[in-house]
Amino acid sequence: MSEIHIDEILEAVWTEMEEGRDAVEGVLDIAEVEEKHEALELVKKAGFLVETGGRLKLTPEGERRARLIIRRHRLAERLFSEVLQLETHHIESNACTFEHLLSPEVTESVCTFLSHPPTCPHGKPIPRGECCEKLKPHQKPLVMRLSDLAPGDYGRIVFITPKNHARLDRLGSMGIMPDSVIKLHQKRPSYVIEIGETTLAIDSEISNEIFVRKV
Amino acid sequence: MDCHDKSQIGKESGKSGDESFPRAALAGNPNVGKSVIFGLLTGKYVTVSNYPGTSVEVTRGTAKLPGGNMTLLDTPGVNSFTPMSEDERVTRDILLKERFDAIVQVGDAKNLKRVLMLTVQLAEMGNPFFLVLNMGDEAASRGITIDYEKLAGVFGVEVVPAIATQKKGIDRISKAIRNPMKSAFSLRYNEHIERGIASMEPLLPESGISKRSLALMLLAGDNSLVSWLNSEVGLDVVKKIELIRQEVDDHFSESLGYVISHERVRAVEGVVRQVMTTETVRKTSLAVRLGSWSMHPVWGLPILLAVLYAMFVVVGQFGAGTLVDFFEETIFGNYVNPWSEKIVKALIPIPILQELIVGEYGLITMAITYAIAIVLPITGAFFIFFGALEDSGYLPRLAIMMDKIFRVMGLNGKAVLPMILGLGCDTMATMTARILDTKKERIIVTLLLALGVPCSAQIGVILGMLAKVSLAGTLIWGGTVIGVMLLVGFLAAKVLPGGESDFLLEIPPLRVPKITNLLVKTLGRIEWYLKEAVPLFILGTFVLFVADKIKLLEVIERVTAPIVVSFMGLPAKAAESFLIGFLRRDYGAAGLFKLAEAGMMDGVQIVVSLITVTLFVPCIANFFMIAKERGVKMAIAMSAFIFPVAFLVGGLANGILRGFGVTL
């Protein structure tokens, strides 16, 4: 039995607990491991979990570990869905792999890069990490979507993740490229941006694909 | 809405370009004033407006310059010579397939970076050219100063500052056009790209532009070149070229087109830093603030309503009321018609010929009266109002306000432009559909233009009639037409294959319209209207006259009675208006106008008849334009769809209004 098995069990327990459930059967149902019973025993033996009358409870140590797994999984989901725009089934399978691989440093970087997102794409909370706590209310997030700027704000384009190449070329021909500074003029009824002395109306979809650093 | 350029549709107007003269082409970003400069150099008017995409075709003219004549071409604006839409492709193809002694790049001085992106590409093409930096006044008012000498030094070509609307810089342009130079500026790309260029060049054919430039376009993945290349060098070479492209492409994670333009941007930014300084200008002008308000989610609406109300006042009340009263009752009622009746009866003794000219379906008493006394004053008022709207730069802002609504019909805000232009002339608007990126969008816009957008001549007559009914009647008419368009657009978007394109539209600054341009444009459009519409009015009247004489009209009225009288609840005579409405729906509307004036229709009947005629195909010319742009099959299919829908909706409106006992 490897670490991965422990992680999977703990992840399942956390997920069930979020829904207010703690039955052994429920956890075993959703845990993505083979030989589930052996895995459960192992986790209990390692001191992460106690079972009383068919109900499970995380020990403080188990909770700390589960928290980090869930955090890595949901951050990965967010990274895949938003920045890489993978399709749903790819997001899930890749996030499951990533949660076991990400080192603490990389996790912090991903979290910062995504501006410490509070929830995963499914709307479930992402447990906060150390980097999030350092984040003061006034501190600027590192990279944000153009659509998350407030009207009147300026942002320097960091990267663009277009749906297709044609869109990228078209944006490029209007001067919308990494390193250019753009101003968000308004969000409704359409997004309007200013770049140099050019004013452009753009799709809200495009404004979701332009990532900027606020200046 | 380049209505009066109609004669040039289908071909570039070749009549005034003598092939023996030296040749020059104007090229540059959209909405930078190419057409103004073209007009100043050639004396030939091309529609000038304040929104990108006014010119979608090439216009040729002869410039009489000191030192001899030159053939000059005005091209649609582009943001890159690797085309992204049909109108951009027109420009690139011209440069590729024709030879020029000079290319005049026109740019907007306040947007130097975007100008130089094209300059770099022109330098690569290897043609002799020079740069005109227009709108110097607007750049100055924004605190932008450009070192023209230094810029000229960087590219090794002349740089001419200009304010074309004030004719500043035109003298220097007409001299510089004699001595264009090949630019010494050469951008060295990443080594993989350079290697790709080097291996592609020997495979490429001779053309209007350098092989290096052609290679870069191909590397950037410009598929619009493939069919041309195929015919020039054959499929085998095209395959080799594609292999080279793929080999280069493998070295980059991003698309090659993007890598290439990124390198250009970097180079251009370096140049801009050297030659341009910007001081912060603190005060924002009224035009800038008004421009902001007009696309504001809240303030934009009252402004839109104010614009619509102003249109109603100018076109509906002043045009269709005051002006029509004057022309129809005073000029035609008191003078033209009685006099021509006297003259005709004195000169021509044959009664049937008398009737042909001054009878019920007389050429003067019907065709000319409709055309000149009813439609022209209304249309003229509309042309003036619409021209002012075009030149102000308001229309693209309207696109922002309407983007969401248009998405219901599988379109986006960009399609607002052709649709609004349809209010001027559906035929020209059909051509402007070229600015849209996908075929699906062009088809939907073409269909909706033909189905529901009333053109200036018609909207005027309709507003004039509705003004006399009631506000409720106007709203029912407008609501029904818009409802039908939304429904048809929605269904078409579901049925037609193909995707939606991006909404990416440049918003020009708001400007005060120039009276001279407004007058020239309005006169040009009135001239177009007279040439285009009057002959059809005369033809339609003649058809009616003959039909009346051989009693065909009675037959038609009897045959159509189940539809016109029973189903739609209209007087049998309305069939005549619908009949001539097949030729031009404004002519049909004018016939209805007369019926209403004569008190032969009540409010509901007026609204029902107007709904029906609004949903007709606009005119014969529009039909031919659809056939030209979208194919004959499509034109026939659309007509076969539109006319039954028009009568069906009219009948349903009648049934519903009568069913609920509405009186208007």
JSON list of C-alpha atoms in Angstrom, two decimals, chain A residues 160 163-180 185-192 194-206, chain B residues 79-80 84-85 110-111 113-114 117 142 144 220 254-255 257-258 261-262 265 269 292 295-297 399-401 403-404 407 412 414 437 501-507:
[
{"chain": "A", "resi": 160, "resn": "ILE", "atom": "CA", "xyz": [-3.50, 35.11, -23.69]},
{"chain": "A", "resi": 163, "resn": "LYS", "atom": "CA", "xyz": [-9.76, 29.25, -28.13]},
{"chain": "A", "resi": 164, "resn": "ASN", "atom": "CA", "xyz": [-8.15, 29.29, -31.57]},
{"chain": "A", "resi": 165, "resn": "HIS", "atom": "CA", "xyz": [-5.12, 30.66, -33.38]},
{"chain": "A", "resi": 166, "resn": "ALA", "atom": "CA", "xyz": [-7.14, 32.96, -35.61]},
{"chain": "A", "resi": 167, "resn": "ARG", "atom": "CA", "xyz": [-8.33, 34.84, -32.57]},
{"chain": "A", "resi": 168, "resn": "LEU", "atom": "CA", "xyz": [-4.79, 35.25, -31.30]},
{"chain": "A", "resi": 169, "resn": "ASP", "atom": "CA", "xyz": [-3.63, 36.56, -34.68]},
{"chain": "A", "resi": 170, "resn": "ARG", "atom": "CA", "xyz": [-6.51, 38.96, -34.86]},
{"chain": "A", "resi": 171, "resn": "LEU", "atom": "CA", "xyz": [-5.87, 40.29, -31.37]},
{"chain": "A", "resi": 172, "resn": "GLY", "atom": "CA", "xyz": [-2.20, 40.56, -32.25]},
{"chain": "A", "resi": 173, "resn": "SER", "atom": "CA", "xyz": [-2.94, 42.64, -35.32]},
{"chain": "A", "resi": 174, "resn": "MET", "atom": "CA", "xyz": [-4.76, 45.12, -33.09]},
{"chain": "A", "resi": 175, "resn": "GLY", "atom": "CA", "xyz": [-1.76, 45.29, -30.79]},
{"chain": "A", "resi": 176, "resn": "ILE", "atom": "CA", "xyz": [-3.21, 43.09, -28.06]},
{"chain": "A", "resi": 177, "resn": "MET", "atom": "CA", "xyz": [-0.18, 41.03, -27.08]},
{"chain": "A", "resi": 178, "resn": "PRO", "atom": "CA", "xyz": [1.78, 40.12, -23.99]},
{"chain": "A", "resi": 179, "resn": "ASP", "atom": "CA", "xyz": [3.47, 43.17, -22.49]},
{"chain": "A", "resi": 180, "resn": "SER", "atom": "CA", "xyz": [0.96, 45.64, -23.92]},
{"chain": "A", "resi": 185, "resn": "HIS", "atom": "CA", "xyz": [-13.17, 50.96, -20.03]},
{"chain": "A", "resi": 186, "resn": "GLN", "atom": "CA", "xyz": [-16.41, 49.16, -19.25]},
{"chain": "A", "resi": 187, "resn": "LYS", "atom": "CA", "xyz": [-17.90, 45.71, -18.80]},
{"chain": "A", "resi": 188, "resn": "ARG", "atom": "CA", "xyz": [-21.49, 46.25, -19.80]},
{"chain": "A", "resi": 189, "resn": "PRO", "atom": "CA", "xyz": [-23.30, 46.13, -22.15]},
{"chain": "A", "resi": 190, "resn": "SER", "atom": "CA", "xyz": [-20.13, 44.84, -23.81]},
{"chain": "A", "resi": 191, "resn": "TYR", "atom": "CA", "xyz": [-16.52, 44.80, -22.79]},
{"chain": "A", "resi": 192, "resn": "VAL", "atom": "CA", "xyz": [-14.70, 47.84, -24.08]},
{"chain": "A", "resi": 194, "resn": "GLU", "atom": "CA", "xyz": [-8.49, 50.88, -24.69]},
{"chain": "A", "resi": 195, "resn": "ILE", "atom": "CA", "xyz": [-5.04, 50.15, -26.03]},
{"chain": "A", "resi": 196, "resn": "GLY", "atom": "CA", "xyz": [-3.00, 53.21, -26.89]},
{"chain": "A", "resi": 197, "resn": "GLU", "atom": "CA", "xyz": [-5.44, 55.49, -28.65]},
{"chain": "A", "resi": 198, "resn": "THR", "atom": "CA", "xyz": [-7.49, 52.58, -29.97]},
{"chain": "A", "resi": 199, "resn": "THR", "atom": "CA", "xyz": [-10.83, 51.75, -28.40]},
{"chain": "A", "resi": 200, "resn": "LEU", "atom": "CA", "xyz": [-12.11, 48.24, -28.97]},
{"chain": "A", "resi": 201, "resn": "ALA", "atom": "CA", "xyz": [-15.31, 46.42, -28.13]},
{"chain": "A", "resi": 202, "resn": "ILE", "atom": "CA", "xyz": [-14.63, 42.75, -27.43]},
{"chain": "A", "resi": 203, "resn": "ASP", "atom": "CA", "xyz": [-16.45, 39.56, -26.59]},
{"chain": "A", "resi": 204, "resn": "SER", "atom": "CA", "xyz": [-16.75, 38.72, -22.92]},
{"chain": "A", "resi": 205, "resn": "GLU", "atom": "CA", "xyz": [-15.35, 35.34, -23.90]},
{"chain": "A", "resi": 206, "resn": "ILE", "atom": "CA", "xyz": [-12.16, 37.00, -25.16]},
{"chain": "B", "resi": 79, "resn": "ASN", "atom": "CA", "xyz": [-4.84, 45.65, -39.66]},
{"chain": "B", "resi": 80, "resn": "SER", "atom": "CA", "xyz": [-2.51, 43.11, -41.16]},
{"chain": "B", "resi": 84, "resn": "MET", "atom": "CA", "xyz": [-8.66, 37.88, -41.50]},
{"chain": "B", "resi": 85, "resn": "SER", "atom": "CA", "xyz": [-11.85, 38.85, -43.32]},
{"chain": "B", "resi": 110, "resn": "LYS", "atom": "CA", "xyz": [-2.36, 58.88, -32.75]},
{"chain": "B", "resi": 111, "resn": "ASN", "atom": "CA", "xyz": [-2.09, 55.12, -33.29]},
{"chain": "B", "resi": 113, "resn": "LYS", "atom": "CA", "xyz": [2.16, 51.47, -33.22]},
{"chain": "B", "resi": 114, "resn": "ARG", "atom": "CA", "xyz": [-0.58, 49.97, -35.35]},
{"chain": "B", "resi": 117, "resn": "MET", "atom": "CA", "xyz": [2.95, 47.21, -37.87]},
{"chain": "B", "resi": 142, "resn": "ARG", "atom": "CA", "xyz": [-3.99, 63.98, -27.06]},
{"chain": "B", "resi": 144, "resn": "ILE", "atom": "CA", "xyz": [1.24, 63.05, -28.86]},
{"chain": "B", "resi": 220, "resn": "ALA", "atom": "CA", "xyz": [1.99, 32.71, -40.74]},
{"chain": "B", "resi": 254, "resn": "GLU", "atom": "CA", "xyz": [2.71, 29.15, -30.22]},
{"chain": "B", "resi": 255, "resn": "SER", "atom": "CA", "xyz": [1.31, 29.58, -33.72]},
{"chain": "B", "resi": 257, "resn": "GLY", "atom": "CA", "xyz": [1.51, 33.82, -37.15]},
{"chain": "B", "resi": 258, "resn": "TYR", "atom": "CA", "xyz": [1.61, 34.88, -33.54]},
{"chain": "B", "resi": 261, "resn": "SER", "atom": "CA", "xyz": [3.61, 39.39, -35.30]},
{"chain": "B", "resi": 262, "resn": "HIS", "atom": "CA", "xyz": [5.13, 39.32, -31.83]},
{"chain": "B", "resi": 265, "resn": "VAL", "atom": "CA", "xyz": [5.47, 44.32, -32.35]},
{"chain": "B", "resi": 269, "resn": "GLU", "atom": "CA", "xyz": [7.69, 49.33, -30.09]},
{"chain": "B", "resi": 292, "resn": "SER", "atom": "CA", "xyz": [-18.30, 57.20, -23.19]},
{"chain": "B", "resi": 295, "resn": "MET", "atom": "CA", "xyz": [-21.97, 53.18, -24.74]},
{"chain": "B", "resi": 296, "resn": "HIS", "atom": "CA", "xyz": [-22.71, 53.30, -21.01]},
{"chain": "B", "resi": 297, "resn": "PRO", "atom": "CA", "xyz": [-25.06, 50.51, -19.80]},
{"chain": "B", "resi": 399, "resn": "ALA", "atom": "CA", "xyz": [-23.13, 47.97, -31.86]},
{"chain": "B", "resi": 400, "resn": "ILE", "atom": "CA", "xyz": [-21.98, 47.80, -28.24]},
{"chain": "B", "resi": 401, "resn": "MET", "atom": "CA", "xyz": [-25.47, 48.54, -26.96]},
{"chain": "B", "resi": 403, "resn": "ASP", "atom": "CA", "xyz": [-24.51, 43.10, -28.95]},
{"chain": "B", "resi": 404, "resn": "LYS", "atom": "CA", "xyz": [-26.58, 41.03, -26.51]},
{"chain": "B", "resi": 407, "resn": "ARG", "atom": "CA", "xyz": [-26.57, 37.12, -30.03]},
{"chain": "B", "resi": 412, "resn": "ASN", "atom": "CA", "xyz": [-22.85, 39.66, -32.49]},
{"chain": "B", "resi": 414, "resn": "LYS", "atom": "CA", "xyz": [-20.37, 43.57, -35.32]},
{"chain": "B", "resi": 437, "resn": "ASP", "atom": "CA", "xyz": [-16.07, 36.71, -40.48]},
{"chain": "B", "resi": 501, "resn": "SER", "atom": "CA", "xyz": [-17.17, 34.69, -34.91]},
{"chain": "B", "resi": 502, "resn": "ASP", "atom": "CA", "xyz": [-15.59, 36.94, -32.34]},
{"chain": "B", "resi": 503, "resn": "PHE", "atom": "CA", "xyz": [-16.98, 40.30, -31.49]},
{"chain": "B", "resi": 504, "resn": "LEU", "atom": "CA", "xyz": [-14.01, 42.58, -31.95]},
{"chain": "B", "resi": 505, "resn": "LEU", "atom": "CA", "xyz": [-14.86, 46.03, -33.19]},
{"chain": "B", "resi": 506, "resn": "GLU", "atom": "CA", "xyz": [-12.85, 49.19, -33.27]},
{"chain": "B", "resi": 507, "resn": "ILE", "atom": "CA", "xyz": [-14.71, 52.16, -31.81]}
]
